């Protein structure tokens, strides 16, 4: 069995050694331009078209939770990967716990008004503030996949009202579920903290715009952990200036790295992290990929491939 591997930043010798250890009989090699030798599987992140084009692969694994980069390439180069080739993504591999840590820490930061106290510190002002009440601090999660379910679960443990919105209705314990465009306004109406965990699809690009933000509760908070393309940054800045959005925490952006001239850097009520909310943990990712390949080789049903039309 031959596996080709491409990632611009990963420790490739480590990945190759661990994959060969976990998949008996596998030979794993780093793909480089001009390599047209046979391969059975491909492990990729933002792969060049020539890496996949013309190959008869049993499956392709995206080395992250999203496959939007591959799907966008397929729109321009449909010959890159036949429709019949299964495409897998990393379903969790430690990302859910990281998302829980990020979301819970930030929600508690806002709930305990630490952002307000930091502003008071900047103004050398000592003043205890009224506490927020949990029943008035409803958390709304856009996106109800694996990561969304785990984030909801962790926030319920802190006693917050939690609701979710997605394409189809979910049946999560103690979580109010809203589905489809017709119910989006109802979802937004009582949401105080909006957490974005949507997949990147044509239907979700630009969804967090001035129309959506206007439907949230006054002095709401926005936490974007999904993709930068979901947010119209100019609309978010306007909502911050008007006071509709009290604070925003952003991990992802339309352009990364975020350009130095972006007004988001200097806005006093915007916090920024450099796309680190949930990073791929090698050993857990290798375990998932190796297990899935072994299942495929045995003809067993295992992880579900990505639906290329829905984008996840």
JSON list of N, CA, C and O in Angstrom, two decimals, residues 154-195:
[
{"chain": "A", "resi": 154, "resn": "UNK", "atom": "N", "xyz": [-20.54, 21.52, 26.86]},
{"chain": "A", "resi": 154, "resn": "UNK", "atom": "CA", "xyz": [-19.68, 22.13, 27.87]},
{"chain": "A", "resi": 154, "resn": "UNK", "atom": "C", "xyz": [-20.31, 23.38, 28.48]},
{"chain": "A", "resi": 154, "resn": "UNK", "atom": "O", "xyz": [-20.15, 23.63, 29.68]},
{"chain": "A", "resi": 155, "resn": "UNK", "atom": "N", "xyz": [-21.04, 24.16, 27.69]},
{"chain": "A", "resi": 155, "resn": "UNK", "atom": "CA", "xyz": [-21.66, 25.37, 28.21]},
{"chain": "A", "resi": 155, "resn": "UNK", "atom": "C", "xyz": [-22.87, 25.06, 29.08]},
{"chain": "A", "resi": 155, "resn": "UNK", "atom": "O", "xyz": [-23.16, 25.79, 30.04]},
{"chain": "A", "resi": 156, "resn": "UNK", "atom": "N", "xyz": [-23.57, 23.98, 28.77]},
{"chain": "A", "resi": 156, "resn": "UNK", "atom": "CA", "xyz": [-24.69, 23.56, 29.62]},
{"chain": "A", "resi": 156, "resn": "UNK", "atom": "C", "xyz": [-24.20, 23.26, 31.03]},
{"chain": "A", "resi": 156, "resn": "UNK", "atom": "O", "xyz": [-24.91, 23.52, 32.01]},
{"chain": "A", "resi": 157, "resn": "UNK", "atom": "N", "xyz": [-22.99, 22.72, 31.12]},
{"chain": "A", "resi": 157, "resn": "UNK", "atom": "CA", "xyz": [-22.44, 22.41, 32.42]},
{"chain": "A", "resi": 157, "resn": "UNK", "atom": "C", "xyz": [-22.23, 23.63, 33.31]},
{"chain": "A", "resi": 157, "resn": "UNK", "atom": "O", "xyz": [-22.13, 23.50, 34.54]},
{"chain": "A", "resi": 158, "resn": "UNK", "atom": "N", "xyz": [-22.19, 24.81, 32.70]},
{"chain": "A", "resi": 158, "resn": "UNK", "atom": "CA", "xyz": [-22.04, 26.06, 33.47]},
{"chain": "A", "resi": 158, "resn": "UNK", "atom": "C", "xyz": [-23.38, 26.73, 33.72]},
{"chain": "A", "resi": 158, "resn": "UNK", "atom": "O", "xyz": [-23.43, 27.84, 34.26]},
{"chain": "A", "resi": 159, "resn": "UNK", "atom": "N", "xyz": [-24.46, 26.08, 33.31]},
{"chain": "A", "resi": 159, "resn": "UNK", "atom": "CA", "xyz": [-25.79, 26.58, 33.63]},
{"chain": "A", "resi": 159, "resn": "UNK", "atom": "C", "xyz": [-26.36, 27.62, 32.68]},
{"chain": "A", "resi": 159, "resn": "UNK", "atom": "O", "xyz": [-27.38, 28.25, 32.99]},
{"chain": "A", "resi": 160, "resn": "UNK", "atom": "N", "xyz": [-25.74, 27.80, 31.51]},
{"chain": "A", "resi": 160, "resn": "UNK", "atom": "CA", "xyz": [-26.25, 28.79, 30.56]},
{"chain": "A", "resi": 160, "resn": "UNK", "atom": "C", "xyz": [-27.38, 28.20, 29.71]},
{"chain": "A", "resi": 160, "resn": "UNK", "atom": "O", "xyz": [-27.33, 27.01, 29.35]},
{"chain": "A", "resi": 161, "resn": "UNK", "atom": "N", "xyz": [-28.38, 29.00, 29.35]},
{"chain": "A", "resi": 161, "resn": "UNK", "atom": "CA", "xyz": [-29.34, 28.55, 28.34]},
{"chain": "A", "resi": 161, "resn": "UNK", "atom": "C", "xyz": [-28.62, 28.44, 26.99]},
{"chain": "A", "resi": 161, "resn": "UNK", "atom": "O", "xyz": [-27.89, 29.36, 26.61]},
{"chain": "A", "resi": 162, "resn": "UNK", "atom": "N", "xyz": [-28.80, 27.33, 26.31]},
{"chain": "A", "resi": 162, "resn": "UNK", "atom": "CA", "xyz": [-28.09, 27.09, 25.05]},
{"chain": "A", "resi": 162, "resn": "UNK", "atom": "C", "xyz": [-29.08, 26.74, 23.96]},
{"chain": "A", "resi": 162, "resn": "UNK", "atom": "O", "xyz": [-30.03, 25.97, 24.17]},
{"chain": "A", "resi": 163, "resn": "UNK", "atom": "N", "xyz": [-28.87, 27.31, 22.78]},
{"chain": "A", "resi": 163, "resn": "UNK", "atom": "CA", "xyz": [-29.68, 27.01, 21.60]},
{"chain": "A", "resi": 163, "resn": "UNK", "atom": "C", "xyz": [-28.75, 26.81, 20.41]},
{"chain": "A", "resi": 163, "resn": "UNK", "atom": "O", "xyz": [-27.61, 27.30, 20.42]},
{"chain": "A", "resi": 164, "resn": "UNK", "atom": "N", "xyz": [-29.22, 26.09, 19.40]},
{"chain": "A", "resi": 164, "resn": "UNK", "atom": "CA", "xyz": [-28.40, 25.88, 18.21]},
{"chain": "A", "resi": 164, "resn": "UNK", "atom": "C", "xyz": [-29.25, 26.09, 16.97]},
{"chain": "A", "resi": 164, "resn": "UNK", "atom": "O", "xyz": [-30.48, 25.97, 17.00]},
{"chain": "A", "resi": 165, "resn": "UNK", "atom": "N", "xyz": [-28.54, 26.41, 15.87]},
{"chain": "A", "resi": 165, "resn": "UNK", "atom": "CA", "xyz": [-29.21, 26.56, 14.57]},
{"chain": "A", "resi": 165, "resn": "UNK", "atom": "C", "xyz": [-28.40, 25.84, 13.52]},
{"chain": "A", "resi": 165, "resn": "UNK", "atom": "O", "xyz": [-27.16, 25.95, 13.48]},
{"chain": "A", "resi": 166, "resn": "UNK", "atom": "N", "xyz": [-29.09, 25.09, 12.67]},
{"chain": "A", "resi": 166, "resn": "UNK", "atom": "CA", "xyz": [-28.42, 24.36, 11.61]},
{"chain": "A", "resi": 166, "resn": "UNK", "atom": "C", "xyz": [-29.41, 24.07, 10.49]},
{"chain": "A", "resi": 166, "resn": "UNK", "atom": "O", "xyz": [-30.58, 24.48, 10.55]},
{"chain": "A", "resi": 167, "resn": "UNK", "atom": "N", "xyz": [-28.94, 23.37, 9.48]},
{"chain": "A", "resi": 167, "resn": "UNK", "atom": "CA", "xyz": [-29.81, 23.03, 8.34]},
{"chain": "A", "resi": 167, "resn": "UNK", "atom": "C", "xyz": [-30.95, 22.13, 8.77]},
{"chain": "A", "resi": 167, "resn": "UNK", "atom": "O", "xyz": [-32.09, 22.29, 8.32]},
{"chain": "A", "resi": 168, "resn": "UNK", "atom": "N", "xyz": [-30.66, 21.16, 9.63]},
{"chain": "A", "resi": 168, "resn": "UNK", "atom": "CA", "xyz": [-31.69, 20.21, 10.09]},
{"chain": "A", "resi": 168, "resn": "UNK", "atom": "C", "xyz": [-31.78, 20.27, 11.61]},
{"chain": "A", "resi": 168, "resn": "UNK", "atom": "O", "xyz": [-30.81, 20.59, 12.29]},
{"chain": "A", "resi": 169, "resn": "UNK", "atom": "N", "xyz": [-32.95, 19.96, 12.15]},
{"chain": "A", "resi": 169, "resn": "UNK", "atom": "CA", "xyz": [-33.18, 20.05, 13.58]},
{"chain": "A", "resi": 169, "resn": "UNK", "atom": "C", "xyz": [-32.41, 18.97, 14.34]},
{"chain": "A", "resi": 169, "resn": "UNK", "atom": "O", "xyz": [-32.29, 17.84, 13.88]},
{"chain": "A", "resi": 170, "resn": "UNK", "atom": "N", "xyz": [-31.90, 19.35, 15.50]},
{"chain": "A", "resi": 170, "resn": "UNK", "atom": "CA", "xyz": [-31.16, 18.42, 16.34]},
{"chain": "A", "resi": 170, "resn": "UNK", "atom": "C", "xyz": [-31.98, 18.08, 17.58]},
{"chain": "A", "resi": 170, "resn": "UNK", "atom": "O", "xyz": [-32.82, 18.87, 18.03]},
{"chain": "A", "resi": 171, "resn": "UNK", "atom": "N", "xyz": [-31.68, 16.94, 18.14]},
{"chain": "A", "resi": 171, "resn": "UNK", "atom": "CA", "xyz": [-32.35, 16.50, 19.35]},
{"chain": "A", "resi": 171, "resn": "UNK", "atom": "C", "xyz": [-31.31, 16.34, 20.45]},
{"chain": "A", "resi": 171, "resn": "UNK", "atom": "O", "xyz": [-31.01, 15.24, 20.90]},
{"chain": "A", "resi": 172, "resn": "UNK", "atom": "N", "xyz": [-30.78, 17.47, 20.90]},
{"chain": "A", "resi": 172, "resn": "UNK", "atom": "CA", "xyz": [-29.77, 17.48, 21.95]},
{"chain": "A", "resi": 172, "resn": "UNK", "atom": "C", "xyz": [-30.44, 17.75, 23.28]},
{"chain": "A", "resi": 172, "resn": "UNK", "atom": "O", "xyz": [-31.27, 18.67, 23.38]},
{"chain": "A", "resi": 173, "resn": "UNK", "atom": "N", "xyz": [-30.10, 17.03, 24.33]},
{"chain": "A", "resi": 173, "resn": "UNK", "atom": "CA", "xyz": [-30.71, 17.25, 25.65]},
{"chain": "A", "resi": 173, "resn": "UNK", "atom": "C", "xyz": [-30.50, 18.69, 26.14]},
{"chain": "A", "resi": 173, "resn": "UNK", "atom": "O", "xyz": [-29.38, 19.20, 26.12]},
{"chain": "A", "resi": 174, "resn": "UNK", "atom": "N", "xyz": [-31.59, 19.33, 26.53]},
{"chain": "A", "resi": 174, "resn": "UNK", "atom": "CA", "xyz": [-31.57, 20.67, 27.15]},
{"chain": "A", "resi": 174, "resn": "UNK", "atom": "C", "xyz": [-31.08, 21.78, 26.23]},
{"chain": "A", "resi": 174, "resn": "UNK", "atom": "O", "xyz": [-30.72, 22.87, 26.70]},
{"chain": "A", "resi": 175, "resn": "UNK", "atom": "N", "xyz": [-31.06, 21.53, 24.92]},
{"chain": "A", "resi": 175, "resn": "UNK", "atom": "CA", "xyz": [-30.66, 22.55, 23.94]},
{"chain": "A", "resi": 175, "resn": "UNK", "atom": "C", "xyz": [-31.83, 22.83, 23.01]},
{"chain": "A", "resi": 175, "resn": "UNK", "atom": "O", "xyz": [-32.40, 21.90, 22.42]},
{"chain": "A", "resi": 176, "resn": "UNK", "atom": "N", "xyz": [-32.23, 24.09, 22.89]},
{"chain": "A", "resi": 176, "resn": "UNK", "atom": "CA", "xyz": [-33.29, 24.47, 21.95]},
{"chain": "A", "resi": 176, "resn": "UNK", "atom": "C", "xyz": [-32.73, 24.45, 20.54]},
{"chain": "A", "resi": 176, "resn": "UNK", "atom": "O", "xyz": [-31.71, 25.08, 20.26]},
{"chain": "A", "resi": 177, "resn": "UNK", "atom": "N", "xyz": [-33.41, 23.74, 19.65]},
{"chain": "A", "resi": 177, "resn": "UNK", "atom": "CA", "xyz": [-32.91, 23.57, 18.29]},
{"chain": "A", "resi": 177, "resn": "UNK", "atom": "C", "xyz": [-33.77, 24.31, 17.29]},
{"chain": "A", "resi": 177, "resn": "UNK", "atom": "O", "xyz": [-35.01, 24.22, 17.32]},
{"chain": "A", "resi": 178, "resn": "UNK", "atom": "N", "xyz": [-33.12, 25.05, 16.40]},
{"chain": "A", "resi": 178, "resn": "UNK", "atom": "CA", "xyz": [-33.79, 25.77, 15.32]},
{"chain": "A", "resi": 178, "resn": "UNK", "atom": "C", "xyz": [-33.17, 25.31, 14.01]},
{"chain": "A", "resi": 178, "resn": "UNK", "atom": "O", "xyz": [-31.98, 25.02, 13.94]},
{"chain": "A", "resi": 179, "resn": "UNK", "atom": "N", "xyz": [-33.99, 25.25, 12.97]},
{"chain": "A", "resi": 179, "resn": "UNK", "atom": "CA", "xyz": [-33.51, 24.70, 11.70]},
{"chain": "A", "resi": 179, "resn": "UNK", "atom": "C", "xyz": [-34.02, 25.52, 10.52]},
{"chain": "A", "resi": 179, "resn": "UNK", "atom": "O", "xyz": [-35.17, 25.96, 10.50]},
{"chain": "A", "resi": 180, "resn": "UNK", "atom": "N", "xyz": [-33.14, 25.71, 9.55]},
{"chain": "A", "resi": 180, "resn": "UNK", "atom": "CA", "xyz": [-33.53, 26.35, 8.29]},
{"chain": "A", "resi": 180, "resn": "UNK", "atom": "C", "xyz": [-33.63, 27.86, 8.39]},
{"chain": "A", "resi": 180, "resn": "UNK", "atom": "O", "xyz": [-33.71, 28.44, 9.47]},
{"chain": "A", "resi": 181, "resn": "UNK", "atom": "N", "xyz": [-33.62, 28.49, 7.24]},
{"chain": "A", "resi": 181, "resn": "UNK", "atom": "CA", "xyz": [-33.68, 29.96, 7.17]},
{"chain": "A", "resi": 181, "resn": "UNK", "atom": "C", "xyz": [-34.93, 30.53, 7.82]},
{"chain": "A", "resi": 181, "resn": "UNK", "atom": "O", "xyz": [-34.90, 31.62, 8.39]},
{"chain": "A", "resi": 182, "resn": "UNK", "atom": "N", "xyz": [-36.03, 29.80, 7.73]},
{"chain": "A", "resi": 182, "resn": "UNK", "atom": "CA", "xyz": [-37.29, 30.31, 8.29]},
{"chain": "A", "resi": 182, "resn": "UNK", "atom": "C", "xyz": [-37.23, 30.48, 9.80]},
{"chain": "A", "resi": 182, "resn": "UNK", "atom": "O", "xyz": [-37.99, 31.27, 10.36]},
{"chain": "A", "resi": 183, "resn": "UNK", "atom": "N", "xyz": [-36.35, 29.74, 10.47]},
{"chain": "A", "resi": 183, "resn": "UNK", "atom": "CA", "xyz": [-36.28, 29.81, 11.92]},
{"chain": "A", "resi": 183, "resn": "UNK", "atom": "C", "xyz": [-35.06, 30.57, 12.43]},
{"chain": "A", "resi": 183, "resn": "UNK", "atom": "O", "xyz": [-34.86, 30.68, 13.65]},
{"chain": "A", "resi": 184, "resn": "UNK", "atom": "N", "xyz": [-34.27, 31.11, 11.51]},
{"chain": "A", "resi": 184, "resn": "UNK", "atom": "CA", "xyz": [-33.06, 31.81, 11.93]},
{"chain": "A", "resi": 184, "resn": "UNK", "atom": "C", "xyz": [-33.38, 33.03, 12.79]},
{"chain": "A", "resi": 184, "resn": "UNK", "atom": "O", "xyz": [-32.72, 33.27, 13.81]},
{"chain": "A", "resi": 185, "resn": "UNK", "atom": "N", "xyz": [-34.39, 33.79, 12.42]},
{"chain": "A", "resi": 185, "resn": "UNK", "atom": "CA", "xyz": [-34.74, 34.99, 13.18]},
{"chain": "A", "resi": 185, "resn": "UNK", "atom": "C", "xyz": [-35.15, 34.65, 14.61]},
{"chain": "A", "resi": 185, "resn": "UNK", "atom": "O", "xyz": [-34.81, 35.36, 15.56]},
{"chain": "A", "resi": 186, "resn": "UNK", "atom": "N", "xyz": [-35.89, 33.55, 14.77]},
{"chain": "A", "resi": 186, "resn": "UNK", "atom": "CA", "xyz": [-36.30, 33.12, 16.12]},
{"chain": "A", "resi": 186, "resn": "UNK", "atom": "C", "xyz": [-35.09, 32.71, 16.94]},
{"chain": "A", "resi": 186, "resn": "UNK", "atom": "O", "xyz": [-35.02, 32.96, 18.14]},
{"chain": "A", "resi": 187, "resn": "UNK", "atom": "N", "xyz": [-34.14, 32.06, 16.30]},
{"chain": "A", "resi": 187, "resn": "UNK", "atom": "CA", "xyz": [-32.91, 31.66, 16.97]},
{"chain": "A", "resi": 187, "resn": "UNK", "atom": "C", "xyz": [-32.13, 32.89, 17.46]},
{"chain": "A", "resi": 187, "resn": "UNK", "atom": "O", "xyz": [-31.61, 32.92, 18.58]},
{"chain": "A", "resi": 188, "resn": "UNK", "atom": "N", "xyz": [-32.05, 33.91, 16.63]},
{"chain": "A", "resi": 188, "resn": "UNK", "atom": "CA", "xyz": [-31.25, 35.08, 16.94]},
{"chain": "A", "resi": 188, "resn": "UNK", "atom": "C", "xyz": [-31.88, 35.97, 18.00]},
{"chain": "A", "resi": 188, "resn": "UNK", "atom": "O", "xyz": [-31.17, 36.64, 18.76]},
{"chain": "A", "resi": 189, "resn": "UNK", "atom": "N", "xyz": [-33.19, 35.98, 18.06]},
{"chain": "A", "resi": 189, "resn": "UNK", "atom": "CA", "xyz": [-33.93, 36.97, 18.87]},
{"chain": "A", "resi": 189, "resn": "UNK", "atom": "C", "xyz": [-33.50, 36.99, 20.34]},
{"chain": "A", "resi": 189, "resn": "UNK", "atom": "O", "xyz": [-33.40, 38.06, 20.94]},
{"chain": "A", "resi": 190, "resn": "UNK", "atom": "N", "xyz": [-33.26, 35.83, 20.93]},
{"chain": "A", "resi": 190, "resn": "UNK", "atom": "CA", "xyz": [-32.91, 35.78, 22.35]},
{"chain": "A", "resi": 190, "resn": "UNK", "atom": "C", "xyz": [-31.42, 35.51, 22.58]},
{"chain": "A", "resi": 190, "resn": "UNK", "atom": "O", "xyz": [-30.98, 35.37, 23.72]},
{"chain": "A", "resi": 191, "resn": "UNK", "atom": "N", "xyz": [-30.64, 35.44, 21.51]},
{"chain": "A", "resi": 191, "resn": "UNK", "atom": "CA", "xyz": [-29.22, 35.10, 21.65]},
{"chain": "A", "resi": 191, "resn": "UNK", "atom": "C", "xyz": [-28.41, 36.30, 22.12]},
{"chain": "A", "resi": 191, "resn": "UNK", "atom": "O", "xyz": [-28.43, 37.36, 21.50]},
{"chain": "A", "resi": 192, "resn": "UNK", "atom": "N", "xyz": [-27.69, 36.11, 23.22]},
{"chain": "A", "resi": 192, "resn": "UNK", "atom": "CA", "xyz": [-26.82, 37.16, 23.75]},
{"chain": "A", "resi": 192, "resn": "UNK", "atom": "C", "xyz": [-25.37, 36.94, 23.31]},
{"chain": "A", "resi": 192, "resn": "UNK", "atom": "O", "xyz": [-24.63, 37.89, 23.05]},
{"chain": "A", "resi": 193, "resn": "UNK", "atom": "N", "xyz": [-24.97, 35.67, 23.23]},
{"chain": "A", "resi": 193, "resn": "UNK", "atom": "CA", "xyz": [-23.61, 35.33, 22.77]},
{"chain": "A", "resi": 193, "resn": "UNK", "atom": "C", "xyz": [-23.75, 34.43, 21.55]},
{"chain": "A", "resi": 193, "resn": "UNK", "atom": "O", "xyz": [-24.30, 33.34, 21.63]},
{"chain": "A", "resi": 194, "resn": "UNK", "atom": "N", "xyz": [-23.26, 34.90, 20.42]},
{"chain": "A", "resi": 194, "resn": "UNK", "atom": "CA", "xyz": [-23.33, 34.13, 19.18]},
{"chain": "A", "resi": 194, "resn": "UNK", "atom": "C", "xyz": [-21.99, 33.46, 18.94]},
{"chain": "A", "resi": 194, "resn": "UNK", "atom": "O", "xyz": [-20.96, 34.12, 18.80]},
{"chain": "A", "resi": 195, "resn": "UNK", "atom": "N", "xyz": [-22.01, 32.11, 18.88]},
{"chain": "A", "resi": 195, "resn": "UNK", "atom": "CA", "xyz": [-20.79, 31.34, 18.60]},
{"chain": "A", "resi": 195, "resn": "UNK", "atom": "C", "xyz": [-20.93, 30.71, 17.23]},
{"chain": "A", "resi": 195, "resn": "UNK", "atom": "O", "xyz": [-21.87, 29.94, 16.99]}
]
